[in-house]
Amino acid sequence: MAEKKQKKFTNPFGTVVESLYDLFDKKAPRYLLMTIMTAFLIYLPLSSSRFTQEIMTNLFFYVVVCLGLNIIVGFAGLLHLGYAAFFAVGAYTTGILSSVYGVNFWLTLPFSIIAAVIAGLAIGAPTLRLRGDYLAIVTLGFGEIIRLTVRNLDITGGAMGLIGIQRPVLFGIVLNQITHFYYLFFILAVIAIIVSYRLHDSRLGRAWEYIREDEDAASAMGINVVQIRLYAFIIGSAFGALAGSLYAAKMTAISPESFMFIHSVMILLAVVLGGMGKIPGVILGAIIVTLIPELSRDIGQFRLIIFAVLLLILMLYRPQGIWPERQGISTKL
Amino acid sequence: MALLDIKDLTLRFGGLCAVNQLSLEIEEGSIRSLIGPNGAGKTCVFNCLTGFYKPSSGDMVFMGTSIMKKKPHLITHMGMARTFQNLRLFKQMTVMENVMSGMHCRTNAAFAGAVLRTQSQKAEEKLIREIAEECLDFVGILDKKNYMAKNLPYGDQRRVEWARALATQPKLLLLDEPAAGLNKEEKARLINLMRRIRDERKVTIFLIEHDMGLVMKVSEKIFVIDYGVKIAEGTSKEVRDNPRVVEAYLGKEETEDAV
């Protein structure tokens, strides 16, 4: 060690080589890869068709909602079957404020988050004492209740839904092109990824993991299990609501059919498929769930069947998901 | 006043009385043991103390406050930590992360701190790591901090549990059969460790143990229970000579008349 240090001082060339090693050590290639990917995704709309941009925008939307659900299902280990209800809450909050009251789109976002927090508390506070299956049933019911409520209220436009949601305006530009929304959803996805990583590597993230591993031991360590779970529920709901608000602005029209049970299932599927709790895994899951049906359009109706078979095979041979959490560490030591 | 004062504690499961009118006191700075035959209700007493079971009647006063209706996490927050009879580590996490869990109740960064990486959050994370490392060093397995908990040998897993309990910075440490599954050498180290915990960290220790040799060596006072009832208390010698204790462990001596 001491010898190495000496070399560093006496040989300037050696220092350069060593610092190059440092650069490519562990984190550097990852950052490099991320930079290249980000650059590519920023450049993509300049040279691609509207169709590609549409699919990519949809993908970013899925990344956000999947990461939101991942906080609930992956981080905190709570099975949630009614997640679409939360982006319905966001979409309808923005939709009503914008089309009925004419509120600026950006100002509807805080209300959207507040509505999601209230909805999250309403469903979470009484039910988070339940375990596993019971919670899944309650969330499933909740998802349907929200959908049927918006279908039957006047203010939500009933079964017809809401139309005439205003386009957002940013720096004097009306966001009405698919390219605009491509970038908007891209930024939201990047924020969702950063927030997910930071939550994962925090006191809160660890607390979720402790509870998931052993609830009793966690509470013996002074962790308030119900409160920490409620945090997961609320934060995950807020992710969904934000994505829902942007979705409403992009579509300018929303209807109860945009928030069916099947959407909750597809999002959950992406999370489980990719690997619960593992952020790159969940992104991969979102990519698979959005891209495979698009890429296999040629085979028509059979694509869903093939998709289902693929899923069955995967769940049989790799139930922990494609890219699960902790696989690296557990084999290393 | 005693650190922990249990008065007439009773725990019933339906018709079964697991703990019956139990009263005992733990003085600050002492090492006390609770012994008794299998199924005597020792772990039930611990589960009542830490809030996992709700006692039917009686009172438990810890540091001047009743903990009868308190939730487990609040009791830990007040300064009572425990280990489990069957190891309850977070198996899929590293040793370091396991011990860091103990600091959860002494810190308070939440969503905003985590997402914005505020100055106070960073300072707190640093403190959590420092304390966790210090606790691991104290029990002597700092060099294994990056191992997965489940990959450690049994004796080391026990030590992770002690470190984790110490990281909650307790006043009173409840050890549920800490010597179970340890070899002779590890037991000797455990006795030494318990004394160091008491003397260097000023933590009072209350333990359940089956190994009589260890109990007699380490604790100044022993409580004996059988069928949830306290049948004796005193020094190791007093307890050993108590006929009721002998009876509970070995059965009643039958006289010729009774045959």
Coordinates of C-alpha atoms in Angstrom, one line a residue:
Chain A
M1 CA 0.0 0.0 0.0
A2 CA 2.7 2.4 1.0
E3 CA 4.7 1.4 -2.0
K4 CA 1.8 2.2 -4.3
K5 CA 1.5 5.7 -2.7
Q6 CA 5.1 6.4 -3.3
K7 CA 4.8 5.5 -6.9
K8 CA 1.9 7.9 -7.3
F9 CA 4.1 10.8 -6.2
T10 CA 7.2 9.9 -8.2
N11 CA 5.6 8.9 -11.5
P12 CA 3.2 11.4 -13.0
F13 CA 2.3 9.0 -15.8
G14 CA 1.3 6.3 -13.3
T15 CA -1.0 8.8 -11.6
V16 CA -2.8 9.4 -14.9
V17 CA -3.2 5.6 -15.4
E18 CA -4.4 5.1 -11.9
S19 CA -7.0 7.9 -12.2
L20 CA -8.2 6.3 -15.4
Y21 CA -8.7 3.1 -13.5
D22 CA -10.5 5.0 -10.9
L23 CA -12.8 6.5 -13.5
F24 CA -13.8 3.1 -14.8
D25 CA -14.0 1.6 -11.4
K26 CA -17.5 0.3 -10.5
K27 CA -19.7 3.4 -10.7
A28 CA -18.1 5.1 -13.7
P29 CA -19.2 2.6 -16.4
R30 CA -22.7 2.8 -15.0
Y31 CA -22.8 6.6 -15.1
L32 CA -21.3 6.4 -18.7
L33 CA -24.1 4.0 -19.7
M34 CA -26.7 6.2 -18.1
T35 CA -25.4 9.3 -19.9
I36 CA -25.4 7.5 -23.2
M37 CA -28.9 6.3 -22.7
T38 CA -30.2 9.7 -21.5
A39 CA -28.6 11.4 -24.5
F40 CA -30.2 8.8 -26.8
L41 CA -33.6 9.3 -25.3
I42 CA -33.3 13.0 -25.5
Y43 CA -32.2 12.8 -29.2
L44 CA -34.8 10.1 -30.1
P45 CA -37.8 12.4 -30.9
L46 CA -35.7 14.4 -33.4
S47 CA -35.4 11.4 -35.7
S48 CA -38.4 9.1 -35.1
S49 CA -41.9 8.8 -36.2
R50 CA -45.0 10.0 -34.2
F51 CA -45.8 6.3 -33.6
T52 CA -42.4 5.6 -31.9
Q53 CA -42.8 8.7 -29.8
E54 CA -46.3 7.7 -28.8
I55 CA -45.0 4.3 -27.7
M56 CA -42.1 5.8 -25.8
T57 CA -44.3 8.3 -24.1
N58 CA -46.6 5.4 -23.0
L59 CA -43.5 3.6 -21.8
F60 CA -42.4 6.6 -19.6
F61 CA -45.9 6.8 -18.2
Y62 CA -45.7 3.1 -17.3
V63 CA -42.2 3.5 -15.7
V64 CA -43.7 6.2 -13.4
V65 CA -46.7 4.2 -12.3
C66 CA -44.7 1.0 -12.0
L67 CA -42.1 2.7 -9.8
G68 CA -45.0 4.1 -7.8
L69 CA -46.6 0.7 -7.3
N70 CA -43.1 -0.7 -6.6
I71 CA -42.9 1.5 -3.5
I72 CA -46.1 -0.2 -2.2
V73 CA -45.6 -3.7 -3.5
G74 CA -41.8 -4.0 -3.9
F75 CA -40.5 -1.8 -1.1
A76 CA -43.2 -2.3 1.6
G77 CA -44.4 -5.7 0.5
L78 CA -48.1 -4.8 0.4
L79 CA -50.1 -6.5 -2.4
H80 CA -52.1 -3.7 -4.0
L81 CA -54.7 -4.7 -6.7
G82 CA -56.4 -1.4 -7.2
Y83 CA -53.6 0.9 -8.2
A84 CA -55.4 2.3 -11.3
A85 CA -57.7 4.0 -8.9
F86 CA -54.9 6.3 -7.7
F87 CA -54.1 7.5 -11.2
A88 CA -57.8 7.9 -11.7
V89 CA -57.8 10.2 -8.6
G90 CA -55.0 12.2 -10.2
A91 CA -56.4 12.3 -13.6
Y92 CA -59.9 13.3 -12.5
T93 CA -58.6 16.0 -10.0
T94 CA -56.7 17.6 -12.9
G95 CA -59.5 17.0 -15.3
I96 CA -62.2 18.6 -13.1
L97 CA -60.2 21.5 -12.0
S98 CA -59.0 22.2 -15.5
S99 CA -62.2 21.6 -17.6
V100 CA -64.8 22.8 -15.1
Y101 CA -63.0 25.5 -13.1
G102 CA -60.4 26.5 -15.7
V103 CA -57.5 26.1 -13.3
N104 CA -54.0 26.2 -14.8
F105 CA -52.6 22.7 -15.4
W106 CA -49.5 23.2 -13.2
L107 CA -51.6 24.5 -10.3
T108 CA -53.7 21.3 -10.4
L109 CA -50.7 19.1 -9.6
P110 CA -50.5 19.9 -5.9
F111 CA -54.3 19.3 -5.6
S112 CA -53.8 16.0 -7.4
I113 CA -51.2 15.0 -4.9
I114 CA -53.3 16.1 -2.0
A115 CA -56.3 14.1 -3.3
A116 CA -54.1 11.0 -3.7
V117 CA -52.8 11.4 -0.1
I118 CA -56.3 11.7 1.2
A119 CA -57.4 8.7 -0.8
G120 CA -54.3 6.8 0.3
L121 CA -55.0 7.6 3.9
A122 CA -58.7 6.7 3.6
I123 CA -57.9 3.3 2.3
G124 CA -54.6 2.7 4.1
A125 CA -55.3 3.8 7.7
P126 CA -58.0 1.3 8.4
T127 CA -56.6 -1.6 6.3
L128 CA -52.8 -1.6 6.8
R129 CA -53.2 -3.7 10.0
L130 CA -54.4 -6.4 7.7
R131 CA -51.9 -8.8 6.2
G132 CA -51.4 -10.1 2.7
D133 CA -54.5 -11.4 1.1
Y134 CA -56.9 -9.3 3.0
L135 CA -55.3 -6.1 2.0
A136 CA -55.3 -7.3 -1.6
I137 CA -59.0 -7.8 -1.5
V138 CA -59.7 -4.4 0.1
T139 CA -57.5 -2.6 -2.5
L140 CA -59.2 -4.5 -5.3
G141 CA -62.6 -3.4 -4.0
F142 CA -61.4 0.1 -3.6
G143 CA -60.2 0.3 -7.2
E144 CA -63.7 -0.7 -8.4
I145 CA -65.4 1.7 -6.0
I146 CA -63.4 4.6 -7.4
R147 CA -64.1 3.6 -11.0
L148 CA -67.9 3.2 -10.3
T149 CA -68.0 6.5 -8.4
V150 CA -66.5 8.5 -11.2
R151 CA -68.8 6.7 -13.6
N152 CA -71.9 7.8 -11.7
L153 CA -71.1 11.3 -10.5
D154 CA -72.1 14.4 -12.5
I155 CA -69.0 16.3 -11.9
T156 CA -66.8 13.6 -13.4
G157 CA -69.0 13.4 -16.5
G158 CA -70.4 10.0 -15.8
A159 CA -69.8 7.2 -18.3
M160 CA -69.0 9.8 -21.0
G161 CA -66.1 11.1 -19.0
L162 CA -64.5 14.5 -19.1
I163 CA -63.6 16.4 -22.2
G164 CA -61.9 19.7 -22.8
I165 CA -59.1 19.4 -20.4
Q166 CA -56.7 22.3 -21.0
R167 CA -53.3 21.8 -22.5
P168 CA -50.5 22.8 -20.2
V169 CA -48.4 25.9 -21.1
L170 CA -44.7 26.0 -20.4
F171 CA -42.5 29.0 -21.1
G172 CA -45.3 30.4 -23.4
I173 CA -45.5 27.2 -25.5
V174 CA -48.7 25.3 -25.5
L175 CA -47.9 21.6 -25.0
N176 CA -50.0 19.9 -27.7
Q177 CA -47.5 17.9 -29.7
I178 CA -46.6 14.3 -28.9
T179 CA -42.9 15.4 -28.8
H180 CA -43.8 17.8 -25.9
F181 CA -45.4 15.1 -24.0
Y182 CA -42.5 12.8 -24.8
Y183 CA -40.2 15.1 -23.0
L184 CA -42.7 15.9 -20.2
F185 CA -43.1 12.2 -19.4
F186 CA -39.4 11.6 -19.8
I187 CA -38.6 14.2 -17.1
L188 CA -41.3 12.7 -14.8
A189 CA -39.8 9.2 -15.3
V190 CA -36.3 10.5 -14.5
I191 CA -37.6 12.2 -11.4
A192 CA -39.5 9.0 -10.4
I193 CA -36.3 7.0 -10.8
I194 CA -34.2 9.4 -8.7
V195 CA -36.8 9.6 -6.0
S196 CA -37.1 5.8 -6.0
Y197 CA -33.4 5.3 -5.6
R198 CA -33.1 7.9 -2.8
L199 CA -36.0 6.4 -0.9
H200 CA -34.6 3.0 -1.3
D201 CA -31.2 4.1 0.3
S202 CA -32.8 5.9 3.2
R203 CA -34.0 5.3 6.7
L204 CA -37.5 4.9 5.3
G205 CA -36.4 2.5 2.6
R206 CA -34.6 0.3 5.1
A207 CA -37.6 0.4 7.4
W208 CA -39.8 -1.0 4.6
E209 CA -37.3 -3.7 4.0
Y210 CA -37.1 -4.6 7.7
I211 CA -40.9 -4.9 7.9
R212 CA -41.0 -7.0 4.8
E213 CA -38.4 -9.3 6.2
D214 CA -39.8 -9.8 9.7
E215 CA -42.6 -7.6 11.0
D216 CA -42.2 -8.6 14.6
A217 CA -38.5 -8.1 14.7
A218 CA -39.0 -4.7 13.1
S219 CA -41.4 -3.6 15.7
A220 CA -39.1 -4.9 18.4
M221 CA -36.5 -2.6 16.9
G222 CA -38.8 0.4 17.5
I223 CA -40.3 0.7 14.0
N224 CA -43.9 1.8 13.9
V225 CA -45.1 -0.8 11.4
V226 CA -48.5 0.8 10.5
Q227 CA -47.1 4.3 10.1
I228 CA -44.2 3.2 7.9
R229 CA -46.5 1.2 5.7
L230 CA -48.9 4.1 5.5
Y231 CA -45.9 6.2 4.2
A232 CA -45.4 3.7 1.4
F233 CA -49.0 3.7 0.6
I234 CA -49.2 7.5 0.4
I235 CA -46.0 8.0 -1.5
G236 CA -46.9 5.3 -4.0
S237 CA -50.3 6.8 -4.5
A238 CA -48.8 10.3 -5.1
F239 CA -46.6 8.9 -7.9
G240 CA -49.7 7.4 -9.5
A241 CA -51.7 10.6 -9.1
L242 CA -49.0 12.7 -10.7
A243 CA -48.8 10.4 -13.7
G244 CA -52.6 10.4 -13.9
S245 CA -52.6 14.2 -14.0
L246 CA -50.1 14.3 -16.9
Y247 CA -52.1 11.6 -18.6
A248 CA -55.2 13.7 -18.4
A249 CA -53.4 16.7 -19.9
K250 CA -52.0 14.6 -22.7
M251 CA -55.3 13.0 -23.6
T252 CA -57.5 16.1 -22.9
A253 CA -60.3 13.6 -22.4
I254 CA -60.7 10.9 -19.8
S255 CA -63.3 8.3 -19.1
P256 CA -63.9 5.7 -16.4
E257 CA -62.8 3.0 -18.9
S258 CA -59.2 4.4 -18.8
F259 CA -58.9 3.1 -15.2
M260 CA -60.2 -0.5 -15.4
F261 CA -59.0 -3.3 -13.2
I262 CA -56.9 -4.6 -16.1
H263 CA -54.7 -1.6 -15.9
S264 CA -54.0 -2.3 -12.2
V265 CA -53.2 -5.8 -13.2
M266 CA -50.8 -4.8 -16.0
I267 CA -48.9 -2.4 -13.7
L268 CA -48.7 -5.1 -11.0
L269 CA -47.6 -7.5 -13.7
A270 CA -44.7 -5.2 -14.8
V271 CA -43.5 -4.9 -11.2
V272 CA -43.6 -8.6 -10.4
L273 CA -42.3 -9.6 -13.8
G274 CA -39.3 -7.3 -13.6
G275 CA -38.4 -8.0 -10.0
M276 CA -40.2 -6.5 -7.0
G277 CA -38.2 -3.9 -5.1
K278 CA -35.4 -3.7 -7.7
I279 CA -35.6 -0.4 -9.6
P280 CA -33.9 -1.4 -12.8
G281 CA -35.9 -4.6 -12.7
V282 CA -39.2 -2.7 -12.5
I283 CA -38.2 -0.5 -15.4
L284 CA -37.4 -3.6 -17.4
G285 CA -40.8 -4.9 -16.4
A286 CA -42.5 -1.7 -17.6
I287 CA -40.5 -1.9 -20.9
I288 CA -41.7 -5.5 -21.5
V289 CA -45.3 -4.8 -20.6
T290 CA -45.5 -1.8 -22.9
L291 CA -43.3 -2.8 -25.8
I292 CA -44.0 -6.5 -26.4
P293 CA -47.7 -6.0 -27.2
E294 CA -46.7 -3.2 -29.6
L295 CA -43.9 -5.1 -31.3
S296 CA -46.0 -8.1 -31.8
R297 CA -48.9 -6.3 -33.4
D298 CA -48.4 -8.3 -36.7
I299 CA -49.6 -11.6 -35.1
G300 CA -52.9 -9.9 -34.2
Q301 CA -55.1 -11.5 -31.7
F302 CA -52.6 -14.2 -30.8
R303 CA -50.2 -11.7 -29.2
L304 CA -52.0 -11.7 -25.8
I305 CA -52.0 -15.5 -25.8
I306 CA -48.3 -15.6 -26.5
F307 CA -47.7 -12.9 -23.8
A308 CA -49.7 -15.1 -21.3
V309 CA -47.6 -18.2 -22.1
L310 CA -44.4 -16.3 -21.7
L311 CA -45.5 -15.0 -18.4
L312 CA -46.5 -18.5 -17.2
I313 CA -43.1 -19.9 -18.2
L314 CA -41.4 -17.0 -16.4
M315 CA -43.4 -17.4 -13.2
L316 CA -42.7 -21.2 -13.2
Y317 CA -39.0 -20.9 -13.7
R318 CA -38.2 -17.6 -12.3
P319 CA -40.8 -16.6 -9.7
Q320 CA -38.7 -13.8 -8.2
G321 CA -38.8 -11.9 -11.5
I322 CA -36.2 -11.3 -14.2
W323 CA -34.0 -8.9 -12.3
P324 CA -34.8 -9.4 -8.6
E325 CA -33.4 -7.5 -5.6
R326 CA -30.3 -8.8 -3.8
Q327 CA -29.3 -11.5 -6.2
G328 CA -25.8 -10.2 -6.4
I329 CA -25.0 -9.9 -2.8
S330 CA -26.5 -13.2 -1.7
T331 CA -24.3 -15.2 -4.1
K332 CA -21.2 -13.2 -3.4
L333 CA -20.8 -13.9 0.3
Chain B
M1 CA -37.1 3.0 42.7
A2 CA -36.6 -0.1 40.5
L3 CA -36.0 0.3 36.8
L4 CA -38.7 -2.2 36.1
D5 CA -41.5 -3.1 38.5
I6 CA -43.9 -5.9 37.6
K7 CA -46.9 -6.2 39.9
D8 CA -49.4 -9.1 39.8
L9 CA -48.9 -9.6 36.1
T10 CA -51.4 -12.1 34.7
L11 CA -51.7 -13.4 31.2
R12 CA -54.5 -15.7 30.1
F13 CA -55.1 -17.5 26.9
G14 CA -58.7 -18.5 27.2
G15 CA -58.8 -20.9 30.2
L16 CA -55.0 -21.3 30.3
C17 CA -53.1 -19.0 32.7
A18 CA -49.7 -18.6 31.2
V19 CA -48.5 -16.0 33.7
N20 CA -50.2 -15.9 37.1
Q21 CA -49.9 -13.0 39.6
L22 CA -46.2 -12.5 38.9
S23 CA -44.5 -9.7 40.8
L24 CA -40.8 -8.9 40.5
E25 CA -38.5 -5.9 40.5
I26 CA -35.4 -5.3 38.4
E27 CA -33.0 -2.7 39.9
E28 CA -31.0 -0.4 37.7
G29 CA -27.5 -1.7 36.9
S30 CA -28.2 -5.3 37.8
I31 CA -28.2 -8.6 36.0
R32 CA -31.3 -10.7 36.7
S33 CA -32.3 -14.1 35.4
L34 CA -35.6 -15.7 35.0
I35 CA -35.5 -19.5 35.0
G36 CA -38.0 -22.3 35.1
P37 CA -38.8 -25.6 33.4
N38 CA -40.0 -25.8 29.8
G39 CA -43.4 -24.2 29.3
A40 CA -43.2 -22.3 32.6
G41 CA -44.2 -19.0 30.9
K42 CA -40.8 -17.3 30.7
T43 CA -41.0 -16.1 27.2
C44 CA -44.6 -15.1 27.8
V45 CA -43.3 -12.7 30.5
F46 CA -40.9 -11.2 27.9
N47 CA -43.6 -10.9 25.3
C48 CA -45.8 -9.0 27.8
L49 CA -43.0 -6.7 28.7
T50 CA -42.2 -5.8 25.1
G51 CA -45.8 -5.3 24.1
F52 CA -46.3 -8.3 21.9
Y53 CA -48.9 -9.9 24.3
K54 CA -51.5 -7.9 26.1
P55 CA -51.6 -9.0 29.7
S56 CA -55.0 -9.7 31.2
S57 CA -54.3 -7.8 34.5
G58 CA -51.6 -6.5 36.8
D59 CA -49.2 -3.7 36.0
M60 CA -45.7 -3.2 34.6
V61 CA -43.9 0.0 35.3
F62 CA -40.8 0.8 33.4
M63 CA -38.8 3.9 34.4
G64 CA -41.8 5.3 36.3
T65 CA -44.3 4.8 33.4
S66 CA -46.8 2.0 33.0
I67 CA -46.2 0.0 29.8
M68 CA -49.4 -2.1 30.1
K69 CA -51.1 -0.8 26.9
K70 CA -48.1 0.4 25.0
K71 CA -47.2 -0.9 21.4
P72 CA -43.9 -2.8 21.0
H73 CA -42.2 0.1 19.0
L74 CA -43.0 2.6 21.8
I75 CA -41.7 0.3 24.5
T76 CA -38.4 0.0 22.5
H77 CA -38.4 3.8 22.1
M78 CA -38.6 4.1 25.9
G79 CA -35.4 2.1 26.2
M80 CA -36.2 -1.6 26.4
A81 CA -34.6 -3.8 23.8
R82 CA -35.0 -7.5 23.4
T83 CA -33.5 -10.5 21.5
F84 CA -35.5 -13.5 20.4
Q85 CA -35.3 -17.1 21.5
N86 CA -35.3 -18.3 17.9
L87 CA -33.1 -15.8 16.0
R88 CA -35.2 -13.2 14.2
L89 CA -32.6 -11.5 12.1
F90 CA -33.4 -9.8 8.8
K91 CA -31.9 -12.7 6.9
Q92 CA -31.7 -11.2 3.4
M93 CA -29.9 -8.1 4.6
T94 CA -26.3 -7.4 5.5
V95 CA -25.1 -7.5 9.1
M96 CA -24.6 -3.8 9.0
E97 CA -28.1 -3.1 7.8
N98 CA -29.4 -5.4 10.5
V99 CA -27.7 -3.4 13.2
M100 CA -28.7 -0.1 11.6
S101 CA -32.4 -1.1 12.2
G102 CA -31.8 -0.5 15.9
M103 CA -31.1 3.2 15.3
H104 CA -34.5 3.6 13.6
C105 CA -36.2 4.7 16.8
R106 CA -33.5 7.2 17.6
T107 CA -33.6 9.0 14.3
N108 CA -36.4 10.7 12.4
A109 CA -35.6 11.5 8.7
A110 CA -38.6 10.8 6.5
F111 CA -39.7 11.4 2.9
A112 CA -38.4 14.9 2.4
G113 CA -35.0 14.2 4.0
A114 CA -34.6 11.1 1.9
V115 CA -35.5 12.7 -1.4
L116 CA -33.8 16.0 -1.0
R117 CA -30.8 14.5 0.8
T118 CA -30.7 17.4 3.3
Q119 CA -27.8 18.2 5.5
S120 CA -29.5 16.9 8.5
Q121 CA -30.4 13.6 6.8
K122 CA -26.8 13.0 5.7
A123 CA -25.6 13.7 9.2
E124 CA -28.2 11.3 10.6
E125 CA -27.2 8.6 8.1
K126 CA -23.6 9.0 9.2
L127 CA -24.5 8.8 12.8
I128 CA -26.6 5.6 12.2
R129 CA -23.5 4.0 10.5
E130 CA -21.2 5.1 13.3
I131 CA -23.4 3.7 16.0
A132 CA -24.0 0.5 14.2
E133 CA -20.3 0.0 13.6
E134 CA -19.6 0.8 17.2
C135 CA -22.1 -1.8 18.4
L136 CA -20.7 -4.4 16.0
D137 CA -17.2 -3.7 17.3
F138 CA -18.5 -4.0 20.8
V139 CA -19.7 -7.6 20.2
G140 CA -16.7 -8.3 18.1
I141 CA -17.9 -8.9 14.6
L142 CA -17.2 -5.6 12.9
D143 CA -15.1 -7.4 10.3
K144 CA -18.2 -9.3 9.1
K145 CA -20.4 -6.2 8.6
N146 CA -20.9 -6.7 4.8
Y147 CA -21.9 -10.4 5.0
M148 CA -25.5 -11.4 4.5
A149 CA -27.0 -12.2 7.9
K150 CA -28.1 -15.7 6.9
N151 CA -24.6 -16.6 5.8
L152 CA -23.0 -16.2 9.2
P153 CA -22.4 -19.1 11.5
Y154 CA -25.0 -19.5 14.3
G155 CA -22.8 -18.0 17.0
D156 CA -22.2 -14.9 15.0
Q157 CA -25.9 -14.5 14.1
R158 CA -26.5 -14.4 17.9
R159 CA -24.0 -11.6 18.2
V160 CA -25.7 -9.7 15.4
E161 CA -28.9 -9.8 17.4
W162 CA -27.1 -8.5 20.5
A163 CA -25.5 -5.7 18.5
R164 CA -28.9 -4.9 16.9
A165 CA -30.5 -4.7 20.4
L166 CA -27.7 -2.5 21.7
A167 CA -28.1 -0.1 18.8
T168 CA -31.5 0.9 20.1
Q169 CA -29.5 2.4 23.0
P170 CA -31.6 0.6 25.7
K171 CA -31.7 1.1 29.4
L172 CA -32.9 -2.5 29.9
L173 CA -31.9 -5.4 27.7
L174 CA -34.1 -8.5 27.7
L175 CA -32.2 -11.6 26.5
D176 CA -34.3 -14.6 25.6
E177 CA -32.0 -17.7 26.0
P178 CA -28.9 -16.0 24.8
A179 CA -26.7 -19.0 25.3
A180 CA -28.9 -21.5 23.4
G181 CA -26.9 -23.3 20.7
L182 CA -23.5 -21.8 21.8
N183 CA -20.5 -23.8 22.6
K184 CA -18.5 -23.6 25.8
E185 CA -16.0 -21.1 24.5
E186 CA -18.8 -18.9 23.1
K187 CA -20.7 -19.1 26.4
A188 CA -17.6 -17.9 28.3
R189 CA -17.4 -14.9 25.9
L190 CA -21.1 -14.3 26.4
I191 CA -20.7 -14.0 30.2
N192 CA -17.9 -11.6 29.7
L193 CA -20.0 -9.6 27.1
M194 CA -23.0 -9.4 29.4
R195 CA -20.8 -8.0 32.2
R196 CA -19.2 -5.5 29.8
I197 CA -22.7 -4.4 28.6
R198 CA -23.7 -3.8 32.2
D199 CA -20.5 -2.1 33.3
E200 CA -19.4 -0.1 30.2
R201 CA -22.7 0.7 28.7
K202 CA -24.7 1.0 32.0
V203 CA -27.4 -1.3 30.6
T204 CA -29.5 -3.4 33.0
I205 CA -29.8 -7.0 31.9
F206 CA -32.8 -9.4 32.4
L207 CA -32.3 -12.8 30.9
I208 CA -34.1 -16.1 30.4
E209 CA -31.7 -19.0 30.3
H210 CA -31.6 -22.8 30.6
D211 CA -27.9 -23.1 31.2
M212 CA -27.8 -23.1 35.0
G213 CA -24.0 -22.8 35.2
L214 CA -24.2 -19.6 33.1
V215 CA -27.1 -18.2 35.1
M216 CA -25.4 -18.9 38.5
K217 CA -22.2 -17.2 37.3
V218 CA -23.6 -14.1 35.8
S219 CA -26.7 -13.0 37.7
E220 CA -26.8 -11.6 41.2
K221 CA -30.4 -12.6 41.7
I222 CA -32.6 -15.3 40.1
F223 CA -36.3 -15.6 39.8
V224 CA -37.8 -19.0 39.3
I225 CA -41.3 -19.5 37.8
D226 CA -43.3 -22.7 37.2
Y227 CA -46.7 -22.8 35.6
G228 CA -46.6 -19.0 35.4
V229 CA -46.2 -18.6 39.2
K230 CA -43.1 -17.3 40.9
I231 CA -41.9 -20.1 43.2
A232 CA -38.6 -18.6 44.4
E233 CA -36.2 -15.7 44.2
G234 CA -32.8 -15.0 45.6
T235 CA -29.1 -15.6 45.0
S236 CA -28.0 -18.7 43.1
K237 CA -27.3 -20.6 46.3
E238 CA -30.6 -19.7 47.9
V239 CA -32.4 -20.8 44.7
R240 CA -30.5 -24.0 44.4
D241 CA -31.3 -25.0 48.0
N242 CA -35.0 -24.1 47.7
P243 CA -37.0 -27.4 47.9
R244 CA -39.8 -26.0 45.6
V245 CA -37.3 -25.3 42.9
V246 CA -35.8 -28.8 43.1
E247 CA -39.4 -30.1 43.0
A248 CA -40.3 -28.1 39.9
Y249 CA -37.2 -29.3 38.0
L250 CA -36.9 -32.9 39.3
G251 CA -40.4 -33.7 40.4
K252 CA -41.7 -34.4 43.9
E253 CA -40.0 -36.8 46.2
E254 CA -42.4 -39.5 46.9
T255 CA -42.7 -40.8 50.4
E256 CA -43.3 -44.5 51.1
D257 CA -46.7 -43.8 52.5
A258 CA -47.9 -42.3 49.3
V259 CA -47.0 -45.4 47.2

